[in-house]
């Protein structure tokens, strides 16, 4: 917080009222509404240089754009920033706030009339078009981003933060993997057999083997700031040890603009691999991990 220049604040109307009543000096007054938060957030994105990149990004699958693609991506970013859990909650929680929408860059006409009246006949005369657009449009737009385009978006964000000075000169990375389960119908998903504990109708528990479909997200994040600095998305059946070298190389590239060095890596048993650990040692990177019973170092 000190490096970035942000401060944690909490609302205390009673304390403010007492200060004013006692005619005590007030250092400053900050607006804690959402529009004020977003304005500061966008100013921060401009300061670190990320808005210049955001203005140029667009899914290669898209041929035509009614509005700048940066506005749609920014809408999704603000949804996450404000903690709006579901995509279809945006029209109620975000699109109805004119101040927020204007700060993001939407003009008054889009907010009042919507972007277009396409499919208005099917919608019916008594139903208003979505304003400025439907939540499904945002979902479709994000889904149209290719994997390499999403990766470039993430990596650029980390590089801008590193160049700005958000990380210390040396970092300790924690590497961890997590399953991202899907259905069997998901295009490109992998498949693996896992043992899961099930509860029977009688209340007993038993272990059964089930087929799990989906992907695996392997993440390296900074121990101090807890910011992920590198991410790899792969098939769910791929072993964790296959991702470590690529993950470290990507983290080094992302942190390079700030002159940040990876000093230590913390891993769990899934990432233990002799050749990979030796590779880390050759790069002068310390590693810490739990030893297995069958390993010579444990004996």
Coordinates of C-alpha atoms in Angstrom, one line a residue:
X1 CA 0.0 0.0 0.0
X2 CA 2.9 2.4 0.8
X3 CA 4.6 1.7 -2.5
X4 CA 1.5 2.2 -4.6
X5 CA 0.3 5.2 -2.6
X6 CA -3.1 3.7 -1.7
X7 CA -4.5 3.9 1.9
X8 CA -7.2 1.8 3.6
X9 CA -10.1 3.9 4.7
X10 CA -13.3 3.1 6.6
X11 CA -16.5 5.2 6.9
X12 CA -17.1 6.7 10.4
X13 CA -19.8 9.4 10.1
X14 CA -20.0 9.7 13.9
X15 CA -16.4 10.6 14.2
X16 CA -16.6 13.1 11.4
X17 CA -19.6 14.8 12.9
X18 CA -17.9 15.1 16.3
X19 CA -14.8 16.5 14.7
X20 CA -16.9 19.2 12.8
X21 CA -18.9 20.0 16.0
X22 CA -15.8 20.4 18.0
X23 CA -14.3 22.6 15.3
X24 CA -11.3 20.5 15.0
X25 CA -9.2 20.6 11.8
X26 CA -9.8 17.9 9.2
X27 CA -6.9 16.8 7.2
X28 CA -8.9 15.8 4.1
X29 CA -12.2 14.5 2.9
X30 CA -12.4 11.5 0.5
X31 CA -15.4 10.4 -1.4
X32 CA -15.9 6.7 -0.9
X33 CA -18.7 6.1 -3.4
X34 CA -18.2 3.7 -6.3
X35 CA -17.7 6.4 -8.9
X36 CA -14.9 7.9 -6.9
X37 CA -13.3 4.5 -6.5
X38 CA -13.5 3.8 -10.2
X39 CA -12.1 7.2 -11.1
X40 CA -9.1 6.5 -9.0
X41 CA -8.7 3.0 -10.4
X42 CA -8.8 4.3 -14.0
X43 CA -6.3 7.0 -13.1
X44 CA -4.0 4.3 -11.7
X45 CA -4.3 2.2 -14.9
X46 CA -3.3 5.3 -16.9
X47 CA -0.4 6.0 -14.6
X48 CA 1.1 2.5 -15.0
X49 CA 0.6 2.6 -18.7
X50 CA -2.0 -0.2 -18.9
X51 CA -4.8 1.9 -20.5
X52 CA -2.6 2.5 -23.6
X53 CA -2.5 -1.3 -24.1
X54 CA -6.2 -1.7 -23.2
X55 CA -7.2 0.8 -26.0
X56 CA -5.6 -1.4 -28.6
X57 CA -6.7 -4.9 -27.6
X58 CA -9.5 -6.6 -29.5
X59 CA -10.5 -10.3 -30.1
X60 CA -9.1 -11.4 -33.5
X61 CA -12.4 -13.4 -34.0
X62 CA -14.4 -10.2 -34.1
X63 CA -14.8 -8.4 -37.4
X64 CA -17.0 -5.5 -36.5
X65 CA -17.2 -3.3 -33.4
X66 CA -20.1 -1.0 -32.5
X67 CA -18.2 0.5 -29.5
X68 CA -14.5 0.4 -28.7
X69 CA -13.5 -3.0 -27.5
X70 CA -11.7 -1.4 -24.5
X71 CA -15.1 -0.3 -23.1
X72 CA -16.4 -3.9 -23.1
X73 CA -13.3 -5.3 -21.5
X74 CA -13.3 -2.4 -19.0
X75 CA -16.9 -3.2 -18.1
X76 CA -15.9 -6.8 -17.2
X77 CA -13.0 -5.5 -15.2
X78 CA -15.2 -3.1 -13.2
X79 CA -17.6 -6.0 -12.6
X80 CA -14.8 -7.8 -10.9
X81 CA -13.5 -4.7 -9.1
X82 CA -17.0 -4.1 -7.5
X83 CA -17.5 -7.7 -6.5
X84 CA -20.5 -8.3 -8.8
X85 CA -20.6 -12.1 -8.8
X86 CA -22.9 -12.9 -11.7
X87 CA -22.7 -11.5 -15.3
X88 CA -26.5 -11.0 -15.4
X89 CA -26.4 -8.9 -12.3
X90 CA -24.5 -6.1 -14.1
X91 CA -27.6 -4.4 -15.7
X92 CA -29.1 -3.9 -12.2
X93 CA -25.9 -3.2 -10.2
X94 CA -23.7 -1.4 -12.7
X95 CA -25.6 -0.2 -15.8
X96 CA -28.2 1.7 -13.7
X97 CA -25.5 3.9 -12.2
X98 CA -25.0 6.9 -14.6
X99 CA -22.0 8.3 -12.8
X100 CA -20.2 5.0 -12.9
X101 CA -20.9 4.5 -16.6
X102 CA -19.8 8.0 -17.5
X103 CA -16.5 7.6 -15.7
X104 CA -15.9 4.4 -17.7
X105 CA -16.5 6.3 -20.9
X106 CA -20.1 5.7 -22.0
X107 CA -21.9 8.7 -23.3
X108 CA -25.4 9.9 -22.2
X109 CA -27.1 8.6 -25.4
X110 CA -25.8 5.1 -25.0
X111 CA -26.9 5.1 -21.4
X112 CA -30.4 6.5 -22.1
X113 CA -31.2 4.8 -25.4
X114 CA -28.9 1.8 -25.7
X115 CA -26.4 1.1 -28.5
X116 CA -28.9 -0.1 -31.1
X117 CA -32.4 -1.4 -31.6
X118 CA -31.4 -4.7 -33.2
X119 CA -34.0 -7.5 -32.7
X120 CA -36.5 -4.8 -31.4
X121 CA -39.3 -6.4 -33.3
X122 CA -38.8 -9.8 -31.6
X123 CA -38.5 -8.1 -28.2
X124 CA -41.8 -6.4 -28.6
X125 CA -42.9 -2.7 -28.4
X126 CA -43.5 -2.9 -24.6
X127 CA -40.0 -4.0 -23.8
X128 CA -37.0 -1.6 -23.7
X129 CA -33.7 -2.5 -25.4
X130 CA -30.9 -3.3 -23.0
X131 CA -29.0 -0.1 -22.0
X132 CA -26.2 0.3 -23.0
X133 CA -26.0 -3.4 -24.0
X134 CA -26.9 -6.8 -22.7
X135 CA -24.8 -8.7 -20.2
X136 CA -24.6 -11.6 -22.8
X137 CA -22.8 -9.3 -25.2
X138 CA -20.0 -8.9 -22.6
X139 CA -19.9 -12.6 -22.0
X140 CA -19.7 -13.4 -25.7
X141 CA -17.0 -10.8 -26.2
X142 CA -14.8 -12.2 -23.4
X143 CA -15.3 -15.7 -24.7
X144 CA -14.1 -14.6 -28.1
X145 CA -10.7 -13.8 -26.8
X146 CA -8.2 -16.5 -27.8
X147 CA -6.0 -18.1 -25.2
X148 CA -2.9 -16.3 -26.4
X149 CA -4.9 -13.0 -26.3
X150 CA -6.0 -13.5 -22.8
X151 CA -2.4 -14.5 -21.8
X152 CA -1.1 -11.3 -23.4
X153 CA -3.6 -9.3 -21.5
X154 CA -2.6 -10.8 -18.2
X155 CA 1.1 -10.6 -18.8
X156 CA 1.0 -7.0 -19.9
X157 CA -0.8 -6.1 -16.6
X158 CA 1.9 -7.7 -14.5
X159 CA 4.7 -6.0 -16.6
X160 CA 3.1 -2.6 -16.1
X161 CA 2.8 -3.2 -12.3
X162 CA 6.5 -4.4 -12.2
X163 CA 7.7 -1.3 -14.1
X164 CA 5.6 0.9 -11.8
X165 CA 7.3 -0.6 -8.7
X166 CA 4.5 -2.7 -7.2
X167 CA 6.9 -5.5 -6.3
X168 CA 10.1 -5.6 -4.1
X169 CA 13.5 -6.0 -5.8
X170 CA 13.5 -9.7 -4.8
X171 CA 10.4 -11.9 -4.6
X172 CA 9.5 -15.3 -3.2
X173 CA 7.0 -17.1 -5.4
X174 CA 4.5 -19.6 -4.4
X175 CA 3.5 -22.1 -7.1
X176 CA 0.2 -23.9 -6.9
X177 CA -2.2 -25.6 -9.3
X178 CA -5.9 -25.9 -9.2
X179 CA -8.5 -27.8 -11.3
X180 CA -11.0 -25.8 -13.3
X181 CA -13.7 -28.4 -13.9
X182 CA -16.1 -28.3 -16.8
X183 CA -18.6 -30.6 -18.4
X184 CA -17.7 -33.2 -21.1
X185 CA -19.2 -30.9 -23.7
X186 CA -16.6 -28.1 -23.2
X187 CA -14.4 -27.8 -26.3
X188 CA -10.7 -28.5 -25.7
X189 CA -11.2 -29.8 -22.1
X190 CA -9.0 -32.6 -20.8
X191 CA -10.1 -35.7 -18.9
X192 CA -8.7 -37.4 -15.9
X193 CA -9.8 -40.1 -13.4
X194 CA -9.9 -39.0 -9.8
X195 CA -10.8 -40.7 -6.6
X196 CA -13.6 -38.8 -4.8
X197 CA -15.3 -39.4 -1.5
X198 CA -19.1 -39.9 -1.8
X199 CA -21.8 -40.1 0.9
X200 CA -24.3 -42.9 0.5
X201 CA -28.0 -42.7 1.4
X202 CA -27.3 -44.5 4.7
X203 CA -24.8 -41.8 5.7
X204 CA -21.6 -43.8 5.1
X205 CA -18.7 -42.5 3.0
X206 CA -17.0 -44.5 0.3
X207 CA -14.3 -43.7 -2.3
X208 CA -15.2 -44.0 -5.9
X209 CA -13.4 -43.3 -9.2
X210 CA -14.9 -40.7 -11.4
X211 CA -14.0 -39.0 -14.7
X212 CA -13.4 -35.3 -14.3
X213 CA -13.3 -33.0 -17.3
X214 CA -11.7 -29.5 -17.5
X215 CA -8.5 -27.6 -17.3
X216 CA -5.7 -26.9 -14.8
X217 CA -4.6 -23.4 -13.8
X218 CA -1.0 -23.4 -12.5
X219 CA -0.2 -20.1 -10.8
X220 CA 3.0 -18.4 -9.5
X221 CA 2.2 -15.5 -7.1
X222 CA 4.3 -13.2 -5.0
X223 CA 4.4 -14.1 -1.3
X224 CA 4.3 -10.5 -0.1
X225 CA 1.7 -8.8 -2.4
X226 CA -0.2 -12.0 -3.2
X227 CA -0.4 -10.8 -6.8
X228 CA -0.2 -13.6 -9.4
X229 CA 2.8 -12.9 -11.7
X230 CA 2.5 -15.9 -14.1
X231 CA -0.3 -18.3 -15.0
X232 CA -0.5 -21.3 -17.3
X233 CA -3.8 -23.0 -18.3
X234 CA -3.4 -26.5 -19.5
X235 CA -5.3 -29.8 -19.7
X236 CA -6.6 -31.2 -16.4
X237 CA -4.6 -34.4 -16.8
X238 CA -1.3 -32.8 -17.3
X239 CA 1.2 -33.2 -14.4
X240 CA 2.2 -30.1 -12.4
X241 CA 5.9 -30.8 -12.9
X242 CA 5.5 -30.2 -16.7
X243 CA 4.7 -26.5 -16.0
X244 CA 7.3 -25.3 -13.6
X245 CA 10.1 -24.2 -15.9
X246 CA 7.7 -22.5 -18.3
X247 CA 6.0 -20.8 -15.4
X248 CA 9.3 -19.5 -13.9
X249 CA 10.4 -18.2 -17.3
X250 CA 7.1 -16.3 -17.8
X251 CA 7.3 -14.9 -14.3
X252 CA 10.9 -13.6 -15.0
X253 CA 9.7 -12.0 -18.3
X254 CA 6.8 -10.3 -16.5
X255 CA 8.9 -9.0 -13.6
X256 CA 11.9 -7.9 -15.8
X257 CA 10.6 -4.3 -16.6
X258 CA 10.9 -3.6 -12.8
X259 CA 14.3 -5.2 -12.4
X260 CA 12.7 -7.7 -10.0
X261 CA 14.6 -11.0 -9.3
X262 CA 13.1 -14.3 -8.3
X263 CA 15.0 -15.3 -5.2
X264 CA 13.0 -18.2 -3.8
X265 CA 10.2 -20.6 -5.0
X266 CA 7.9 -22.5 -2.6
X267 CA 6.3 -25.7 -4.0
X268 CA 4.2 -28.6 -2.8
X269 CA 4.7 -32.3 -3.5
X270 CA 3.1 -32.2 -6.9
X271 CA 5.9 -30.0 -8.3
X272 CA 8.8 -32.0 -6.9
X273 CA 11.0 -33.1 -9.8
X274 CA 14.8 -33.7 -9.7
X275 CA 15.7 -32.1 -13.0
X276 CA 13.4 -29.1 -12.4
X277 CA 14.9 -28.5 -8.9
X278 CA 18.4 -28.7 -10.3
X279 CA 17.4 -26.3 -13.0
X280 CA 16.2 -23.8 -10.4
X281 CA 19.5 -24.3 -8.4
X282 CA 21.5 -23.5 -11.6
X283 CA 19.6 -20.2 -11.9
X284 CA 20.5 -19.3 -8.4
X285 CA 16.9 -19.7 -7.2
X286 CA 16.3 -21.3 -3.8
X287 CA 13.4 -23.8 -3.6
X288 CA 11.5 -25.1 -0.6
X289 CA 9.2 -28.1 -0.7
X290 CA 8.1 -31.0 1.5
X291 CA 10.2 -34.2 1.0
X292 CA 8.5 -37.5 0.2
X293 CA 9.2 -40.6 2.2
X294 CA 10.8 -42.3 -0.8
X295 CA 13.3 -39.5 -1.4
X296 CA 17.0 -39.8 -0.5
X297 CA 17.0 -36.4 1.2
X298 CA 14.2 -37.6 3.5
X299 CA 16.1 -40.7 4.5

